[in-house]
JSON list of C-alpha atoms in Angstrom, two decimals:
[
{"chain": "A", "resi": 985, "resn": "MET", "atom": "CA", "xyz": [98.24, 99.74, 72.90]},
{"chain": "A", "resi": 986, "resn": "LYS", "atom": "CA", "xyz": [100.93, 98.07, 74.97]},
{"chain": "A", "resi": 987, "resn": "LYS", "atom": "CA", "xyz": [102.57, 101.43, 75.70]},
{"chain": "A", "resi": 988, "resn": "VAL", "atom": "CA", "xyz": [99.23, 102.95, 76.76]},
{"chain": "A", "resi": 989, "resn": "ILE", "atom": "CA", "xyz": [98.59, 100.08, 79.19]},
{"chain": "A", "resi": 990, "resn": "SER", "atom": "CA", "xyz": [102.11, 100.46, 80.52]},
{"chain": "A", "resi": 991, "resn": "ILE", "atom": "CA", "xyz": [101.55, 104.18, 81.18]},
{"chain": "A", "resi": 992, "resn": "LEU", "atom": "CA", "xyz": [98.13, 103.52, 82.74]},
{"chain": "A", "resi": 993, "resn": "GLY", "atom": "CA", "xyz": [99.61, 100.72, 84.83]},
{"chain": "A", "resi": 994, "resn": "ILE", "atom": "CA", "xyz": [102.23, 102.99, 86.38]},
{"chain": "A", "resi": 995, "resn": "PHE", "atom": "CA", "xyz": [99.69, 105.83, 86.81]},
{"chain": "A", "resi": 996, "resn": "PHE", "atom": "CA", "xyz": [97.18, 103.60, 88.61]},
{"chain": "A", "resi": 997, "resn": "SER", "atom": "CA", "xyz": [99.92, 101.89, 90.59]},
{"chain": "A", "resi": 998, "resn": "LEU", "atom": "CA", "xyz": [101.08, 105.23, 91.98]},
{"chain": "A", "resi": 999, "resn": "THR", "atom": "CA", "xyz": [97.48, 106.38, 92.49]},
{"chain": "A", "resi": 1000, "resn": "PHE", "atom": "CA", "xyz": [96.60, 103.29, 94.49]},
{"chain": "A", "resi": 1001, "resn": "LEU", "atom": "CA", "xyz": [99.79, 103.60, 96.53]},
{"chain": "A", "resi": 1002, "resn": "LEU", "atom": "CA", "xyz": [98.65, 107.11, 97.43]},
{"chain": "A", "resi": 1003, "resn": "PHE", "atom": "CA", "xyz": [95.20, 105.75, 98.31]},
{"chain": "A", "resi": 1004, "resn": "THR", "atom": "CA", "xyz": [96.88, 103.13, 100.50]},
{"chain": "A", "resi": 1005, "resn": "TYR", "atom": "CA", "xyz": [98.89, 105.81, 102.27]},
{"chain": "A", "resi": 1006, "resn": "TRP", "atom": "CA", "xyz": [95.76, 107.87, 102.96]},
{"chain": "A", "resi": 1007, "resn": "GLN", "atom": "CA", "xyz": [94.21, 104.88, 104.71]},
{"chain": "A", "resi": 1008, "resn": "PHE", "atom": "CA", "xyz": [96.56, 105.25, 107.68]},
{"chain": "A", "resi": 1009, "resn": "ASN", "atom": "CA", "xyz": [94.09, 107.84, 109.06]},
{"chain": "A", "resi": 1010, "resn": "ASP", "atom": "CA", "xyz": [90.99, 105.87, 108.11]},
{"chain": "A", "resi": 1011, "resn": "PRO", "atom": "CA", "xyz": [88.79, 104.39, 110.84]},
{"chain": "A", "resi": 1012, "resn": "ASP", "atom": "CA", "xyz": [89.29, 100.92, 109.31]},
{"chain": "A", "resi": 1013, "resn": "PRO", "atom": "CA", "xyz": [92.76, 100.81, 107.70]},
{"chain": "A", "resi": 1014, "resn": "ILE", "atom": "CA", "xyz": [93.05, 97.05, 108.15]},
{"chain": "A", "resi": 1015, "resn": "LEU", "atom": "CA", "xyz": [90.34, 96.68, 105.49]},
{"chain": "A", "resi": 1016, "resn": "TRP", "atom": "CA", "xyz": [91.24, 99.43, 103.03]},
{"chain": "A", "resi": 1017, "resn": "MET", "atom": "CA", "xyz": [95.03, 99.21, 102.96]},
{"chain": "A", "resi": 1018, "resn": "PRO", "atom": "CA", "xyz": [95.01, 95.64, 101.57]},
{"chain": "A", "resi": 1019, "resn": "ILE", "atom": "CA", "xyz": [92.29, 96.54, 99.05]},
{"chain": "A", "resi": 1020, "resn": "TYR", "atom": "CA", "xyz": [94.29, 99.42, 97.60]},
{"chain": "A", "resi": 1021, "resn": "GLY", "atom": "CA", "xyz": [97.53, 97.48, 98.01]},
{"chain": "A", "resi": 1022, "resn": "VAL", "atom": "CA", "xyz": [96.16, 94.70, 95.79]},
{"chain": "A", "resi": 1023, "resn": "ALA", "atom": "CA", "xyz": [94.96, 97.27, 93.24]},
{"chain": "A", "resi": 1024, "resn": "SER", "atom": "CA", "xyz": [98.42, 98.84, 93.24]},
{"chain": "A", "resi": 1025, "resn": "TYR", "atom": "CA", "xyz": [100.09, 95.45, 92.78]},
{"chain": "A", "resi": 1026, "resn": "VAL", "atom": "CA", "xyz": [97.77, 94.49, 89.91]},
{"chain": "A", "resi": 1027, "resn": "SER", "atom": "CA", "xyz": [98.45, 97.86, 88.25]},
{"chain": "A", "resi": 1028, "resn": "PHE", "atom": "CA", "xyz": [102.20, 97.38, 88.65]},
{"chain": "A", "resi": 1029, "resn": "GLN", "atom": "CA", "xyz": [101.90, 93.95, 87.06]},
{"chain": "A", "resi": 1030, "resn": "ALA", "atom": "CA", "xyz": [99.95, 95.54, 84.20]},
{"chain": "A", "resi": 1031, "resn": "PHE", "atom": "CA", "xyz": [102.80, 98.03, 83.80]},
{"chain": "A", "resi": 1032, "resn": "ARG", "atom": "CA", "xyz": [105.13, 95.03, 83.46]},
{"chain": "A", "resi": 1033, "resn": "GLY", "atom": "CA", "xyz": [102.78, 93.40, 80.95]},
{"chain": "A", "resi": 1034, "resn": "HIS", "atom": "CA", "xyz": [101.68, 90.55, 83.21]},
{"chain": "A", "resi": 1035, "resn": "PHE", "atom": "CA", "xyz": [97.95, 89.86, 83.34]},
{"chain": "A", "resi": 1036, "resn": "ASN", "atom": "CA", "xyz": [95.72, 87.15, 84.72]},
{"chain": "A", "resi": 1037, "resn": "LYS", "atom": "CA", "xyz": [92.30, 87.55, 83.14]},
{"chain": "A", "resi": 1038, "resn": "GLU", "atom": "CA", "xyz": [90.54, 85.38, 85.72]},
{"chain": "A", "resi": 1039, "resn": "VAL", "atom": "CA", "xyz": [91.90, 87.41, 88.63]},
{"chain": "A", "resi": 1040, "resn": "LEU", "atom": "CA", "xyz": [91.07, 90.65, 86.85]},
{"chain": "A", "resi": 1041, "resn": "ALA", "atom": "CA", "xyz": [87.49, 89.47, 86.27]},
{"chain": "A", "resi": 1042, "resn": "ILE", "atom": "CA", "xyz": [87.05, 88.46, 89.92]},
{"chain": "A", "resi": 1043, "resn": "LEU", "atom": "CA", "xyz": [88.55, 91.73, 91.20]},
{"chain": "A", "resi": 1044, "resn": "PHE", "atom": "CA", "xyz": [86.34, 93.73, 88.83]},
{"chain": "A", "resi": 1045, "resn": "ILE", "atom": "CA", "xyz": [83.17, 91.99, 90.01]},
{"chain": "A", "resi": 1046, "resn": "LEU", "atom": "CA", "xyz": [84.09, 92.26, 93.70]},
{"chain": "A", "resi": 1047, "resn": "SER", "atom": "CA", "xyz": [85.12, 95.91, 93.59]},
{"chain": "A", "resi": 1048, "resn": "THR", "atom": "CA", "xyz": [82.11, 96.94, 91.49]},
{"chain": "A", "resi": 1049, "resn": "CYS", "atom": "CA", "xyz": [79.64, 95.14, 93.75]},
{"chain": "A", "resi": 1050, "resn": "ALA", "atom": "CA", "xyz": [81.31, 96.43, 96.94]},
{"chain": "A", "resi": 1051, "resn": "GLY", "atom": "CA", "xyz": [81.17, 99.98, 95.55]},
{"chain": "A", "resi": 1052, "resn": "ILE", "atom": "CA", "xyz": [77.46, 99.61, 94.81]},
{"chain": "A", "resi": 1053, "resn": "GLN", "atom": "CA", "xyz": [76.86, 98.24, 98.31]},
{"chain": "A", "resi": 1054, "resn": "LEU", "atom": "CA", "xyz": [78.65, 101.17, 99.94]},
{"chain": "A", "resi": 1055, "resn": "TRP", "atom": "CA", "xyz": [76.85, 103.67, 97.71]},
{"chain": "A", "resi": 1056, "resn": "VAL", "atom": "CA", "xyz": [73.39, 102.39, 98.64]},
{"chain": "A", "resi": 1057, "resn": "GLU", "atom": "CA", "xyz": [74.29, 102.50, 102.34]},
{"chain": "A", "resi": 1058, "resn": "MET", "atom": "CA", "xyz": [74.42, 106.32, 102.15]},
{"chain": "A", "resi": 1059, "resn": "THR", "atom": "CA", "xyz": [71.38, 107.95, 103.68]},
{"chain": "A", "resi": 1060, "resn": "ALA", "atom": "CA", "xyz": [71.93, 111.24, 101.80]},
{"chain": "A", "resi": 1061, "resn": "TRP", "atom": "CA", "xyz": [74.34, 112.72, 99.28]},
{"chain": "A", "resi": 1062, "resn": "GLU", "atom": "CA", "xyz": [76.64, 115.14, 101.10]},
{"chain": "A", "resi": 1063, "resn": "GLY", "atom": "CA", "xyz": [79.44, 115.35, 98.57]},
{"chain": "A", "resi": 1064, "resn": "PHE", "atom": "CA", "xyz": [83.04, 114.21, 98.93]},
{"chain": "A", "resi": 1065, "resn": "MET", "atom": "CA", "xyz": [84.55, 117.15, 100.80]},
{"chain": "A", "resi": 1066, "resn": "THR", "atom": "CA", "xyz": [83.60, 120.03, 103.02]},
{"chain": "A", "resi": 1067, "resn": "ASP", "atom": "CA", "xyz": [86.59, 121.87, 104.51]},
{"chain": "A", "resi": 1068, "resn": "GLY", "atom": "CA", "xyz": [89.25, 119.47, 103.30]},
{"chain": "A", "resi": 1069, "resn": "LEU", "atom": "CA", "xyz": [89.89, 115.75, 103.17]},
{"chain": "A", "resi": 1070, "resn": "ALA", "atom": "CA", "xyz": [88.98, 115.03, 106.79]},
{"chain": "A", "resi": 1071, "resn": "MET", "atom": "CA", "xyz": [85.89, 112.88, 107.20]},
{"chain": "A", "resi": 1072, "resn": "LYS", "atom": "CA", "xyz": [82.99, 115.02, 108.36]},
{"chain": "A", "resi": 1073, "resn": "THR", "atom": "CA", "xyz": [80.12, 112.55, 108.00]},
{"chain": "A", "resi": 1074, "resn": "MET", "atom": "CA", "xyz": [79.63, 108.86, 107.44]},
{"chain": "A", "resi": 1075, "resn": "ASN", "atom": "CA", "xyz": [77.89, 109.58, 104.11]},
{"chain": "A", "resi": 1076, "resn": "GLN", "atom": "CA", "xyz": [80.99, 111.34, 102.81]},
{"chain": "A", "resi": 1077, "resn": "GLU", "atom": "CA", "xyz": [83.14, 108.41, 103.90]},
{"chain": "A", "resi": 1078, "resn": "LEU", "atom": "CA", "xyz": [80.84, 105.93, 102.15]},
{"chain": "A", "resi": 1079, "resn": "ALA", "atom": "CA", "xyz": [80.84, 108.01, 98.97]},
{"chain": "A", "resi": 1080, "resn": "ARG", "atom": "CA", "xyz": [84.65, 108.23, 98.94]},
{"chain": "A", "resi": 1081, "resn": "GLU", "atom": "CA", "xyz": [85.03, 104.51, 99.56]},
{"chain": "A", "resi": 1082, "resn": "ALA", "atom": "CA", "xyz": [82.54, 103.62, 96.81]},
{"chain": "A", "resi": 1083, "resn": "VAL", "atom": "CA", "xyz": [84.22, 105.86, 94.25]},
{"chain": "A", "resi": 1084, "resn": "GLY", "atom": "CA", "xyz": [87.65, 104.53, 95.24]},
{"chain": "A", "resi": 1085, "resn": "LEU", "atom": "CA", "xyz": [86.42, 101.01, 94.56]},
{"chain": "A", "resi": 1086, "resn": "TRP", "atom": "CA", "xyz": [84.96, 102.08, 91.23]},
{"chain": "A", "resi": 1087, "resn": "ILE", "atom": "CA", "xyz": [88.28, 103.64, 90.23]},
{"chain": "A", "resi": 1088, "resn": "ALA", "atom": "CA", "xyz": [89.88, 100.26, 90.96]},
{"chain": "A", "resi": 1089, "resn": "SER", "atom": "CA", "xyz": [87.10, 98.54, 88.95]},
{"chain": "A", "resi": 1090, "resn": "PHE", "atom": "CA", "xyz": [87.80, 100.86, 86.03]},
{"chain": "A", "resi": 1091, "resn": "SER", "atom": "CA", "xyz": [91.49, 99.99, 86.07]},
{"chain": "A", "resi": 1092, "resn": "PHE", "atom": "CA", "xyz": [90.75, 96.25, 86.25]},
{"chain": "A", "resi": 1093, "resn": "ALA", "atom": "CA", "xyz": [88.36, 96.57, 83.29]},
{"chain": "A", "resi": 1094, "resn": "ILE", "atom": "CA", "xyz": [90.98, 98.38, 81.21]},
{"chain": "A", "resi": 1095, "resn": "TYR", "atom": "CA", "xyz": [93.58, 95.69, 81.92]},
{"chain": "A", "resi": 1096, "resn": "PHE", "atom": "CA", "xyz": [91.08, 92.91, 81.20]},
{"chain": "A", "resi": 1097, "resn": "ILE", "atom": "CA", "xyz": [89.99, 94.40, 77.86]},
{"chain": "A", "resi": 1098, "resn": "SER", "atom": "CA", "xyz": [93.55, 95.09, 76.79]},
{"chain": "A", "resi": 1099, "resn": "GLU", "atom": "CA", "xyz": [94.63, 91.46, 77.26]},
{"chain": "A", "resi": 1100, "resn": "LYS", "atom": "CA", "xyz": [93.89, 89.54, 74.06]},
{"chain": "A", "resi": 1101, "resn": "LYS", "atom": "CA", "xyz": [94.75, 85.98, 75.18]}
]
């Protein structure tokens, strides 16, 4: 199990670094870059085998609730993409942000469950 968490930790760490990089073109990078930066850091720490269950629980709750909030702000489902990754509508942006937060929530849940302290 430790090896699986290590592999997932490096996978999610790199994934969240990519998400952080993509936020340079976002309308509000000052919000999203730290969010994905923290997720990347937590994933890197999981790769190293360092966990803090309390922090993981708080991050899970915050990212799950924020994702739900963004999802319900959509006025219509328009999908994630049209002609590429550029934002076409606000609903697409909200959907992408919500799912990004839920991906982070998923990683936090995996790390939390894997820690047996």
